[in-house]
Short mmCIF file of C-alpha atoms (C1' of nucleotides) in Angstrom, two decimals:
data_model
loop_
_atom_site.label_atom_id
_atom_site.label_comp_id
_atom_site.label_asym_id
_atom_site.label_seq_id
_atom_site.Cartn_x
_atom_site.Cartn_y
_atom_site.Cartn_z
CA MET T 104 86.44 131.42 82.46
CA THR T 105 87.48 132.12 78.82
CA VAL T 106 87.85 127.75 77.64
CA GLY T 107 87.93 128.66 74.50
CA HIS T 108 88.01 125.64 71.95
CA ALA T 109 87.81 123.29 75.09
CA ARG T 110 84.05 123.60 75.24
CA GLY T 111 83.63 124.21 71.52
CA GLY T 112 83.04 121.95 68.81
CA SER T 113 86.39 122.39 67.92
CA LEU T 114 87.54 119.73 70.46
CA LEU T 115 85.38 117.65 69.61
CA THR T 116 86.67 118.10 65.92
CA ALA T 117 90.39 117.75 67.33
CA LEU T 118 89.41 114.83 68.93
CA SER T 119 88.43 113.21 66.17
CA ASP T 120 90.91 114.48 64.32
CA ALA T 121 93.71 112.78 66.48
CA GLY T 122 92.22 109.65 66.19
CA ALA T 123 90.29 109.68 69.46
CA ARG T 124 86.55 108.79 69.91
CA VAL T 125 84.16 111.50 71.22
CA THR T 126 82.65 109.85 73.39
CA GLU T 127 80.02 111.10 76.75
CA PRO T 128 83.21 110.25 79.79
CA ARG T 129 85.14 113.11 77.38
CA ARG T 130 82.96 115.95 77.38
CA ALA T 131 81.90 115.77 80.78
CA VAL T 132 85.61 115.70 81.61
CA ALA T 133 85.30 118.91 78.87
CA ALA T 134 83.06 121.24 80.74
CA LEU T 135 84.37 120.50 84.49
CA ILE T 136 87.04 121.98 83.28
CA GLY T 137 85.15 124.56 81.12
CA ALA T 138 83.29 125.26 84.34
CA GLN T 139 85.80 125.99 86.46
CA ASP T 140 87.09 129.23 87.13
CA GLY T 141 91.10 130.08 86.64
CA HIS T 142 93.69 127.26 86.93
CA PHE T 143 92.40 123.85 88.86
CA THR T 144 93.80 121.42 90.82
CA THR T 145 93.11 117.40 90.21
CA ALA T 146 91.59 117.47 94.05
CA GLN T 147 89.74 119.64 92.54
CA LEU T 148 87.96 118.58 88.96
CA LEU T 149 87.68 114.92 91.05
CA THR T 150 85.52 116.78 93.82
CA ALA T 151 83.47 118.17 90.77
CA ALA T 152 83.04 115.56 88.92
CA ARG T 153 81.72 113.86 92.44
CA LEU T 154 79.15 116.12 92.21
CA GLU T 155 78.41 116.55 89.17
CA TYR T 156 78.76 113.19 87.07
CA PRO T 157 78.81 110.71 89.79
CA GLY T 158 79.84 107.59 87.54
CA LEU T 159 82.34 109.78 85.90
CA GLY T 160 85.84 107.20 87.23
CA ARG T 161 88.45 108.91 88.50
CA ALA T 162 91.16 106.74 85.95
CA THR T 163 88.67 108.25 83.32
CA ILE T 164 89.17 111.72 84.55
CA PHE T 165 93.26 111.31 84.70
CA ARG T 166 93.18 109.93 80.76
CA ALA T 167 90.76 112.30 79.70
CA LEU T 168 93.06 115.28 81.43
CA ASP T 169 96.17 113.16 79.94
CA LEU T 170 95.09 113.66 76.10
CA PHE T 171 93.52 116.69 76.65
CA THR T 172 97.15 117.90 77.44
CA SER T 173 98.25 116.40 74.30
CA LEU T 174 95.75 118.09 72.65
CA GLY T 175 97.42 121.18 74.32
CA PHE T 176 93.34 122.39 75.42
CA VAL T 177 94.99 122.06 79.24
CA GLU T 178 98.22 122.47 80.00
CA ARG T 179 100.30 121.45 82.91
CA MET T 180 101.31 124.20 85.98
CA ASP T 181 103.52 124.30 88.93
CA LEU T 182 102.39 126.16 91.88
CA PRO T 183 105.13 128.11 93.80
CA GLY T 184 103.97 125.76 96.97
CA GLY T 185 104.87 122.36 95.15
CA GLY T 186 101.53 121.28 94.18
CA HIS T 187 100.73 121.78 90.21
CA ALA T 188 97.27 122.91 89.05
CA TRP T 189 95.45 122.34 85.30
CA VAL T 190 94.85 125.56 83.47
CA ALA T 191 92.06 125.57 80.00
CA CYS T 192 94.55 127.27 77.09
CA GLU T 193 93.16 129.05 73.77
CA THR T 194 96.82 129.40 72.32
CA ALA T 195 99.20 127.69 70.75
CA HIS T 196 102.57 129.05 72.47
CA HIS T 197 101.99 130.89 75.76
CA HIS T 198 103.10 131.23 79.69
CA HIS T 199 100.31 132.11 82.40
CA ALA T 200 100.21 134.32 85.44
CA ILE T 201 98.43 133.75 87.66
CA CYS T 202 96.90 135.82 90.51
CA THR T 203 97.05 134.64 93.89
CA ARG T 204 94.31 136.45 95.52
CA CYS T 205 91.19 135.10 93.38
CA GLY T 206 93.43 132.26 91.37
CA ARG T 207 92.51 133.16 87.65
CA SER T 208 95.34 132.99 85.19
CA THR T 209 95.78 134.82 82.62
CA GLU T 210 97.70 134.04 79.43
CA VAL T 211 101.06 136.12 78.98
CA ASP T 212 102.92 136.04 75.53
CA ASP T 213 106.67 135.81 75.06
CA HIS T 214 107.08 139.08 74.83
CA GLY T 215 110.81 139.89 75.34
CA LEU T 216 111.14 136.44 76.02
CA ALA T 217 113.55 135.40 73.24
CA ASP T 218 115.67 137.59 73.83
CA VAL T 219 116.47 136.77 77.49
CA LEU T 220 116.40 132.96 76.28
CA ALA T 221 118.91 134.01 73.04
CA SER T 222 120.84 135.92 75.08
CA VAL T 223 121.30 132.86 78.09
CA ALA T 224 122.37 130.46 75.16
CA GLY T 225 124.82 132.90 73.89
CA ARG T 226 126.68 133.59 77.02
CA SER T 227 126.65 129.77 78.20
CA GLY T 228 126.58 128.34 74.94
CA PHE T 229 123.53 126.43 75.85
CA ARG T 230 121.07 125.47 72.92
CA VAL T 231 117.33 126.14 74.45
CA THR T 232 114.70 123.86 73.11
CA THR T 233 112.18 123.61 75.61
CA HIS T 234 111.29 126.83 78.16
CA ARG T 235 108.89 127.19 81.12
CA LEU T 236 108.06 130.85 82.49
CA GLU T 237 105.10 131.53 85.21
CA VAL T 238 104.11 134.06 86.93
CA PHE T 239 102.60 135.02 90.44
CA GLY T 240 101.31 138.00 92.02
CA THR T 241 97.57 140.22 92.16
CA CYS T 242 95.97 140.98 88.78
CA ALA T 243 93.83 144.00 87.81
CA SER T 244 90.97 143.67 89.09
CA CYS T 245 92.26 141.79 92.37
CA LEU T 246 94.46 145.66 92.64
CA ALA T 247 91.55 147.47 92.13
CA ALA T 248 89.32 145.58 94.19
CA THR T 249 91.89 146.77 96.99
CA ALA T 250 92.50 150.07 96.40
CA MET E 205 129.19 119.87 91.31
CA THR E 206 129.72 122.84 92.65
CA VAL E 207 127.44 122.69 96.32
CA GLY E 208 129.18 125.42 96.64
CA HIS E 209 128.18 126.92 100.67
CA ALA E 210 125.84 123.53 101.60
CA ARG E 211 129.05 121.14 101.64
CA GLY E 212 131.27 124.50 103.04
CA GLY E 213 131.37 125.51 106.48
CA SER E 214 128.68 128.34 105.53
CA LEU E 215 125.98 125.43 105.69
CA LEU E 216 126.65 125.30 109.37
CA THR E 217 126.60 128.83 110.59
CA ALA E 218 123.13 129.12 108.63
CA LEU E 219 121.67 126.49 109.73
CA SER E 220 123.28 127.75 113.45
CA ASP E 221 121.97 131.27 112.71
CA ALA E 222 118.72 130.16 111.53
CA GLY E 223 118.19 128.71 115.28
CA ALA E 224 118.54 125.34 113.92
CA ARG E 225 120.72 122.62 115.00
CA VAL E 226 123.82 121.32 112.91
CA THR E 227 123.24 117.45 113.69
CA GLU E 228 124.75 113.96 111.77
CA PRO E 229 121.27 113.59 109.88
CA ARG E 230 121.50 117.08 108.42
CA ARG E 231 125.27 116.82 107.50
CA ALA E 232 124.52 113.44 106.17
CA VAL E 233 121.89 115.38 103.90
CA ALA E 234 123.49 118.29 102.77
CA ALA E 235 126.72 115.68 101.35
CA LEU E 236 124.37 112.96 100.27
CA ILE E 237 123.06 116.43 97.77
CA GLY E 238 126.62 117.61 97.02
CA ALA E 239 127.65 114.59 95.72
CA GLN E 240 125.09 115.00 93.62
CA ASP E 241 125.94 115.64 90.00
CA GLY E 242 123.57 118.63 88.55
CA HIS E 243 119.71 117.90 89.64
CA PHE E 244 118.39 115.19 91.30
CA THR E 245 114.84 114.02 92.15
CA THR E 246 113.34 112.52 95.63
CA ALA E 247 113.62 108.84 94.90
CA GLN E 248 117.81 109.39 93.90
CA LEU E 249 118.68 110.60 96.94
CA LEU E 250 116.48 108.38 99.14
CA THR E 251 118.34 105.88 96.84
CA ALA E 252 121.78 106.94 97.58
CA ALA E 253 120.72 107.62 101.07
CA ARG E 254 119.74 104.12 101.86
CA LEU E 255 123.01 103.28 100.67
CA GLU E 256 124.98 105.18 102.32
CA TYR E 257 123.77 106.32 105.11
CA PRO E 258 121.08 103.40 106.11
CA GLY E 259 120.49 104.90 109.30
CA LEU E 260 118.78 107.45 107.69
CA GLY E 261 115.17 107.60 107.77
CA ARG E 262 112.32 109.13 105.35
CA ALA E 263 111.12 111.23 107.46
CA THR E 264 114.09 113.07 107.81
CA ILE E 265 115.84 113.31 103.97
CA PHE E 266 112.29 115.21 103.72
CA ARG E 267 112.67 117.12 106.88
CA ALA E 268 116.51 118.31 105.87
CA LEU E 269 115.07 118.92 102.62
CA ASP E 270 112.07 121.88 103.24
CA LEU E 271 115.11 123.12 106.09
CA PHE E 272 117.44 123.33 103.31
CA THR E 273 115.04 124.78 100.74
CA SER E 274 113.69 126.90 102.84
CA LEU E 275 117.36 128.79 103.74
CA GLY E 276 117.59 128.72 100.04
CA PHE E 277 120.75 125.92 100.19
CA VAL E 278 118.58 123.98 97.73
CA GLU E 279 115.81 124.96 94.88
CA ARG E 280 112.45 122.86 93.90
CA MET E 281 111.59 122.51 90.36
CA ASP E 282 109.63 121.25 87.86
CA LEU E 283 110.55 119.49 84.86
CA PRO E 284 108.85 119.38 81.40
CA GLY E 285 107.71 115.27 81.71
CA GLY E 286 105.64 116.90 85.08
CA GLY E 287 107.97 115.04 87.47
CA HIS E 288 110.49 117.86 89.76
CA ALA E 289 114.03 117.65 91.32
CA TRP E 290 115.90 119.31 93.37
CA VAL E 291 119.58 121.07 92.46
CA ALA E 292 121.52 122.47 94.92
CA CYS E 293 121.80 125.81 95.11
CA GLU E 294 124.54 128.78 95.08
CA THR E 295 122.77 132.14 94.83
CA ALA E 296 119.64 133.83 96.24
CA HIS E 297 118.07 134.80 92.73
CA HIS E 298 117.72 133.16 89.40
CA HIS E 299 116.89 130.30 87.64
CA HIS E 300 117.50 126.68 85.60
CA ALA E 301 119.18 125.63 82.50
CA ILE E 302 118.29 121.78 83.04
CA CYS E 303 120.46 119.71 79.78
CA THR E 304 118.81 117.12 79.63
CA ARG E 305 121.25 114.80 78.25
CA CYS E 306 123.35 114.98 80.92
CA GLY E 307 121.19 116.43 83.16
CA ARG E 308 123.29 118.97 84.54
CA SER E 309 121.94 122.05 85.83
CA THR E 310 123.25 125.62 85.32
CA GLU E 311 122.68 128.65 86.51
CA VAL E 312 121.08 131.43 84.96
CA ASP E 313 120.53 135.04 85.94
CA ASP E 314 117.78 137.14 85.35
CA HIS E 315 119.48 138.84 82.06
CA GLY E 316 116.73 140.60 79.95
CA LEU E 317 113.42 138.63 82.19
CA ALA E 318 112.57 142.01 84.70
CA ASP E 319 112.03 144.02 81.50
CA VAL E 320 110.01 140.98 80.18
CA LEU E 321 107.79 141.01 83.45
CA ALA E 322 107.83 144.64 83.31
CA SER E 323 105.94 144.84 80.21
CA VAL E 324 103.34 141.12 81.33
CA ALA E 325 102.54 144.00 84.28
CA GLY E 326 102.40 147.19 81.50
CA ARG E 327 99.93 145.42 79.69
CA SER E 328 97.75 143.64 81.78
CA GLY E 329 97.74 145.54 84.64
CA PHE E 330 98.73 142.36 87.30
CA ARG E 331 101.93 143.06 89.70
CA VAL E 332 103.28 140.55 89.98
CA THR E 333 105.49 138.78 92.99
CA THR E 334 106.90 135.85 92.12
CA HIS E 335 108.28 134.02 88.98
CA ARG E 336 110.08 131.18 87.45
CA LEU E 337 111.79 130.47 84.26
CA GLU E 338 113.08 127.33 83.78
CA VAL E 339 114.98 126.06 80.42
CA PHE E 340 115.34 123.25 79.20
CA GLY E 341 117.91 122.54 75.93
CA THR E 342 121.28 120.41 75.73
CA CYS E 343 124.18 121.94 77.17
CA ALA E 344 127.95 123.20 75.44
CA SER E 345 129.80 120.18 76.77
CA CYS E 346 127.19 117.52 75.32
CA LEU E 347 127.00 119.58 71.38
CA ALA E 348 130.27 119.23 71.39
CA ALA E 349 130.16 116.28 72.42
CA THR E 350 127.74 114.67 69.41
CA ALA E 351 129.32 117.46 67.07
"C1'" DG Y 189 127.78 116.89 133.44
"C1'" DT Y 190 122.95 118.59 133.31
"C1'" DC Y 191 118.29 119.72 131.02
"C1'" DC Y 192 115.21 120.14 127.89
"C1'" DA Y 193 113.92 121.72 123.19
"C1'" DT Y 194 114.71 120.08 119.17
"C1'" DG Y 195 115.41 117.23 116.23
"C1'" DT Y 196 115.18 111.79 114.94
"C1'" DG Y 197 113.54 107.38 112.83
"C1'" DA Y 198 110.10 103.98 112.89
"C1'" DG Y 199 105.57 103.93 110.93
"C1'" DA Y 200 101.03 104.66 109.80
"C1'" DC Y 201 98.69 107.14 106.93
"C1'" DA Y 202 97.00 110.29 103.01
"C1'" DC Y 203 96.81 111.33 98.62
"C1'" DA Y 204 98.28 111.35 93.41
"C1'" DG Y 205 98.76 108.74 89.31
"C1'" DT Y 206 99.42 103.41 86.98
"C1'" DA Y 207 98.29 99.54 85.93
"C1'" DT Y 208 94.73 95.99 84.43
"C1'" DC Y 209 90.59 94.01 82.85
"C1'" DA Y 210 86.49 92.75 81.88
"C1'" DA Y 211 82.70 95.29 80.16
"C1'" DC Y 212 80.93 98.43 77.19
"C1'" DT Y 213 80.48 101.56 73.00
"C1'" DA Y 214 81.28 105.06 69.19
"C1'" DG Y 215 81.26 105.08 65.16
"C1'" DA Y 216 82.57 102.48 59.90
"C1'" DG Y 217 81.07 99.68 56.79
"C1'" DA Y 218 77.83 96.87 54.39
"C1'" DT J 150 69.56 100.23 60.47
"C1'" DC J 151 72.33 96.47 62.16
"C1'" DT J 152 77.20 94.70 62.90
"C1'" DC J 153 81.72 94.49 63.92
"C1'" DT J 154 85.89 95.65 66.78
"C1'" DA J 155 88.60 98.31 68.03
"C1'" DG J 156 88.82 102.21 71.30
"C1'" DT J 157 87.34 103.75 75.47
"C1'" DT J 158 85.54 102.63 80.36
"C1'" DG J 159 84.56 102.15 85.59
"C1'" DA J 160 86.56 99.51 89.13
"C1'" DT J 161 89.89 97.73 91.79
"C1'" DA J 162 94.62 97.38 93.19
"C1'" DC J 163 98.75 98.49 93.12
"C1'" DT J 164 102.62 101.88 93.15
"C1'" DG J 165 105.76 106.10 94.66
"C1'" DT J 166 105.33 110.31 97.18
"C1'" DG J 167 105.07 112.91 101.58
"C1'" DT J 168 103.07 113.57 105.53
"C1'" DC J 169 102.15 113.21 110.56
"C1'" DT J 170 103.38 110.88 114.99
"C1'" DC J 171 105.26 109.71 118.59
"C1'" DA J 172 108.09 107.75 122.20
"C1'" DC J 173 113.15 108.83 122.09
"C1'" DA J 174 117.57 110.76 121.39
"C1'" DT J 175 120.92 114.50 121.61
"C1'" DG J 176 122.85 119.38 120.47
"C1'" DG J 177 124.26 122.89 122.71
"C1'" DA J 178 123.04 126.27 126.67
"C1'" DC J 179 124.04 126.77 130.87
#
DNA sequence: GTCCATGTGAGACACAGTATCAACTAGAGA
DNA sequence: TCTCTAGTTGATACTGTGTCTCACATGGAC
């Protein structure tokens, strides 16, 4: 997976820029997130943490996840079944296309969504401040594999 | 709120069509949902149930909510803060625009979203099976009230 | 009215996430 | 390098949400 900045130096930079400390547990959580392939659930992260960093506290993982979310390094998203998951992010505003077979997530830009939202606003008089688009389906590799 | 069919006879019809029984507790849950203004959380529904139908079990409410969801009478949606809520639905496939001031939800049809999804599919080779769009902002009435 | 599959309520349980608190430590300044 | 302190940590208890089980009740077909 391409965790991008969550793995490299920019996470450390962003942490200190935000006035937060660069600590061992936070590096560990960042590494765990980086090791996840596609989206991941809290349970998966906690399991991986127990294996790889047995000393890492549960609360610490939740706190780091919160912190990384507020810094835009990860994003919380909701699965069709009702559960929720996290994805490491590369860019500022985008959406996710989740492959329901392999679990990998692809970042998707707005394409023409702005027009759709403008249309919603125009018809209903609604002033849009935030939106969330989640797309589920089968990715190109999985399609190719089953072809 | 316009719960539409969830209040009228069509819920009863749909229940029996689906081979499910039309029971007192299910009517009570339907009435509770109908009495909610806009979207509602499980906690709100449980509180309302305690007040209006003290004999109604917690598990029964969750089961009814599940059943109504599978029948398309209510839909689960996720709020920006990470929590989730339910909305009573009128039509088959649609999305919701939630007013963050008054909490009311407006149903929004696909407008040009199909094109956006086709564009996603075209660029990435992704085959889209499901999608979810949630829009948050301020509704026309709240805008008018603050104008 | 009878019968039985379906539905119910109660309560235990599992799990996710939060709050608290004493101990620890990153990192700034001397 | 050392000291100091505010930010961070792990442990643990707690809360809230949703599920599961089971004995009992009941809707509705006959």
